[in-house]
Structure formats: C-alpha cells, structure tokens
Coordinates of C-alpha atoms in Angstrom, one line a residue:
X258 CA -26.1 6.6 -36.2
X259 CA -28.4 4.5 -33.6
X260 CA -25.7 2.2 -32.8
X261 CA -23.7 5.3 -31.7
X262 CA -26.2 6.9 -29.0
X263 CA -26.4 3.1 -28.2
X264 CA -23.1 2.5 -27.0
X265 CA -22.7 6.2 -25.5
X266 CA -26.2 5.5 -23.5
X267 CA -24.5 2.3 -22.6
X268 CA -21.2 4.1 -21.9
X269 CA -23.1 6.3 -19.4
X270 CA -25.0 3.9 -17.7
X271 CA -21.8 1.5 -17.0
X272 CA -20.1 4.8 -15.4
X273 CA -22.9 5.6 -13.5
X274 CA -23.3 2.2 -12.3
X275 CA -19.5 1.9 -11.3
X276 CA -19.7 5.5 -9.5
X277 CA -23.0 4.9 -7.6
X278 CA -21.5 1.5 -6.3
X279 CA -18.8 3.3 -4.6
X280 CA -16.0 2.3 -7.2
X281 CA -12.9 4.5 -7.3
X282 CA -9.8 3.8 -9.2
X283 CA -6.6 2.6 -7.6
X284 CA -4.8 5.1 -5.6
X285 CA -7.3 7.9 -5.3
X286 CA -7.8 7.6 -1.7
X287 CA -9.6 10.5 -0.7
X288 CA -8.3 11.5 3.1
X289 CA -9.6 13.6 5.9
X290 CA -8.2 17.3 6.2
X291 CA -6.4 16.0 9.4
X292 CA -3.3 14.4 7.1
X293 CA -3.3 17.2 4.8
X294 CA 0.3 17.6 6.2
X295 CA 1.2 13.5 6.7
X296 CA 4.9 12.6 8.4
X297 CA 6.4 8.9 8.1
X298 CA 7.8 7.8 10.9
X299 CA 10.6 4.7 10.8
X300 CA 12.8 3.5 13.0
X301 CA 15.0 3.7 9.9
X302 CA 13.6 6.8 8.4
X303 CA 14.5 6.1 4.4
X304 CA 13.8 2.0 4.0
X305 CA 12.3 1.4 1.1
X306 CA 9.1 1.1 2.9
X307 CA 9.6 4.4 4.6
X308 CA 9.7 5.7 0.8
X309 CA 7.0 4.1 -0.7
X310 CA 4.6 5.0 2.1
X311 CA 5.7 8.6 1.4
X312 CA 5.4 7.9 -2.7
X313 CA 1.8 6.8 -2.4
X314 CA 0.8 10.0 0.4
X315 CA 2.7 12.5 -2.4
X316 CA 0.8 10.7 -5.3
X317 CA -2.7 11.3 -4.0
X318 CA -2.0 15.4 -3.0
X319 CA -0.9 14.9 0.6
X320 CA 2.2 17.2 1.7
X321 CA 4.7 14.9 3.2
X322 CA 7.1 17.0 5.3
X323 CA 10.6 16.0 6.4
X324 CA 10.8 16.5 10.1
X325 CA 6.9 16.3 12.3
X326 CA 7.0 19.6 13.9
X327 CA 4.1 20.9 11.5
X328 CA 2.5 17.8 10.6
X329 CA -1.1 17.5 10.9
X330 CA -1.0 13.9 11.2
X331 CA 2.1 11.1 11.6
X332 CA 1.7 7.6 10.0
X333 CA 4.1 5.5 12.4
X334 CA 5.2 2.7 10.8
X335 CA 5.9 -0.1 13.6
X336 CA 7.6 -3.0 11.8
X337 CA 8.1 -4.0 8.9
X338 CA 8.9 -7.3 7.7
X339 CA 10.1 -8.9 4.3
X340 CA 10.9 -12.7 4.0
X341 CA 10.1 -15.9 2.1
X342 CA 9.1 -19.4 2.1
X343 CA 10.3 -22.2 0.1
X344 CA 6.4 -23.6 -2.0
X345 CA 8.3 -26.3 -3.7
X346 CA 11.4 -28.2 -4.1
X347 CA 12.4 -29.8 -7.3
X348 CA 13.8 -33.3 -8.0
X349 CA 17.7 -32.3 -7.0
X350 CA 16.7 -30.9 -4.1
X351 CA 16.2 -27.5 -4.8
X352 CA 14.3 -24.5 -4.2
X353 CA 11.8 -24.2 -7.1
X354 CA 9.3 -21.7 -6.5
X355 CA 8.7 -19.2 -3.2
X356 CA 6.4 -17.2 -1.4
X357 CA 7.2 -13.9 -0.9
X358 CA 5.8 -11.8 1.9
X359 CA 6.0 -8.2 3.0
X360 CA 4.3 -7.1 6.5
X361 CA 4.0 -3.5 8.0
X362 CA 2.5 -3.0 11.2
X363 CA 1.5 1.2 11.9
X364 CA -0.6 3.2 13.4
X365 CA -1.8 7.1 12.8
X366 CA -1.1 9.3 15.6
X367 CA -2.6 13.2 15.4
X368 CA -0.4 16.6 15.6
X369 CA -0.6 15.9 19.7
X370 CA 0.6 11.9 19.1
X371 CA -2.8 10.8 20.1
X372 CA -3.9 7.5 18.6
X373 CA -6.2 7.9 16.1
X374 CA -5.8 4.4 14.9
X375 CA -4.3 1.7 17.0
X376 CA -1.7 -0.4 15.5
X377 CA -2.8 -2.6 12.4
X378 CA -1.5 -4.6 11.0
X379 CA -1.2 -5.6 6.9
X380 CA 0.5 -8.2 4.8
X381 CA 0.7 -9.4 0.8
X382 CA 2.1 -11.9 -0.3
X383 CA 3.1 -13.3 -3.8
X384 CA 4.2 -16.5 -5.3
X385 CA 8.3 -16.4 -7.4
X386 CA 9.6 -19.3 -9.6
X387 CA 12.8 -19.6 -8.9
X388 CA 15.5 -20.9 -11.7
X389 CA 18.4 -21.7 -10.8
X390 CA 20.3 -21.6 -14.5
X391 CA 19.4 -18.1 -14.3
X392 CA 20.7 -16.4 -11.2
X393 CA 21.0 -12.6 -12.0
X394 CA 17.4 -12.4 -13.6
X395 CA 15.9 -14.0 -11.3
X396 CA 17.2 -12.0 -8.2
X397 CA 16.1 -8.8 -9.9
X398 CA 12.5 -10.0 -10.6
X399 CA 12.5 -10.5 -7.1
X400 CA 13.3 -7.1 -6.3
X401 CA 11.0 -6.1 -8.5
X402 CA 8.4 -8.1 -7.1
X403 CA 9.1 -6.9 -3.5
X404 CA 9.5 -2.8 -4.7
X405 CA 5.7 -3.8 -6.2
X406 CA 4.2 -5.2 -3.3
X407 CA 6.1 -2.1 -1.0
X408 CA 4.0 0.1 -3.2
X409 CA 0.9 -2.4 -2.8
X410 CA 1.2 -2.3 0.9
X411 CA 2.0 1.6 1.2
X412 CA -2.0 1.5 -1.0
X413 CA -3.1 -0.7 1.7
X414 CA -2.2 1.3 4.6
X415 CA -4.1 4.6 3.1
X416 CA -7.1 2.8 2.4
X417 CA -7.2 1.0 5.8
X418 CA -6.5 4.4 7.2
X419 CA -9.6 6.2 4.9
X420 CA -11.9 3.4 6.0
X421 CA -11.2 3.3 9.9
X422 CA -11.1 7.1 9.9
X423 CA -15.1 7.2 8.3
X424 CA -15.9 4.4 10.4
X425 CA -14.7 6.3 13.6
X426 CA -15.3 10.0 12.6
X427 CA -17.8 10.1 9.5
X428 CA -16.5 11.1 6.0
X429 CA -15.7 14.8 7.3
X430 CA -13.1 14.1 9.9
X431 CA -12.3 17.9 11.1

C-alpha cells in the first residue's frame, strides 16, 4: 500500500515539475484571439505545404476559412522550398545516402494586412539512405519523410508565431 502513495506522490511531483517548467505537449500551441479565424496564403493555394500549415492551425482549434475576407489573421507563406543533397557516394559511384531539406519562409499579416511578424524564415532537415536495389520503397519513404517534415515545419511556424507574438504583445494579444 506505501509503495502505491509512493509512486502517485512521485507521479504528481514529476507533472508538476514538467507543468511549472513551461512544458507543453507537441502541437498544443496556445494562440492569441487575433488568429482565431487563420487564412493560408500561397502562391499555389493547395501545395502540400499550403495543407499542412492548414492541418496543424485545424488540429489546435483555429478556424481556417477558405477565402480571407473574414479572417482575423493571414499566415502568408512566402516560399517554400524542398530539395536534397547527396551525404555520400558508394564504391560504384552512386548516391548512397541524402539530406533532405524543406524551407518555408512566411510572415503573419492582421485582418488590415499589417505585418505583425516580418518574414521568417524556417528549415528541417533529415538524413535518407538511399538503395538503389530497391527503387519503389525507397521513393515512397521519401515522400513519407518529406509529408513528416511538411507537418514538422507547419508545427514550427505556429510556435515561432506563439513566441514572437508574446514577445511583441504579452501572452494576451487583443
């Protein structure tokens, strides 16, 4: 029975610890009421950038509409790059492992286009073995790879945006 109030009062203590630090779990970004309403501006409105920004602003609550006549608040996404790098070559010559990189530069613009944030700009990158006796796989770990780090980058963008927004405005941005 001891060892029981033991590990809850440990239980407890580890959670408060992790709360008072500031800890929050991944993607529960907490934004300001200005992007209750958050539009996604591309120059090519459905990328899969485009969609993952707006599949990250849906999963935390925000309303994403489709056109930005009523939109508190537009995330402007200025570029967006996605490329790679040979690491390594083997011994016939070849292509053996990669660096893939994805690379978004935006900014957040209020219901009247004013800046709120200037232009930042954010990249990941991850490391692919590449085999060459297995072609199909390998392409569509890739693209799995790449769809992750979209989503990765999309995370990115909302907490750069939380952080700059306190830093500018406090935590209660009207």
């Amino acid at each position: 029975m001891n060892m029981n109030l033991i590990r809850i009062a440990l239980l407890i203590l580890t959670v408060s610890m992790l709360l008072s630090c500031g800890f929050q779990l991944r993607g529960s970004q907490h934004l300001p009421a200005v992007m209750q309403k958050t539009f996604v501006k591309a120059e090519v409105p459905y990328s899969s950038m485009s969609t993952a920004m707006r599949n990250q602003l849906q999963a935390i609550g925000i309303e994403v509409p489709s056109i930005d006549d009523n939109a508190t608040a537009t995330i402007q996404i200025l570029s967006h790059r996605s490329d790679r790098r040979v690491l390594s070559v083997g011994s016939s010559g070849k292509a053996t492992e990669y660096e893939l990189f994805e690379e978004i530069k935006f900014r957040l613009l209020d219901a009247q286009q004013r800046e709120l944030i200037e232009p930042q700009v954010l990249r990941v990158t991850r490391d692919y073995v590449f085999d060459e006796t297995r072609l199909l796989g390998k392409f569509q770990e890739a693209d799995q790879i790449r769809e992750q780090m979209r989503e990765e980058l999309a995370q990115r963008v909302l907490s750069r945006i939380e952080t700059r927004l306190q830093q500018k405005n406090g935590p209660d941005l009207p």
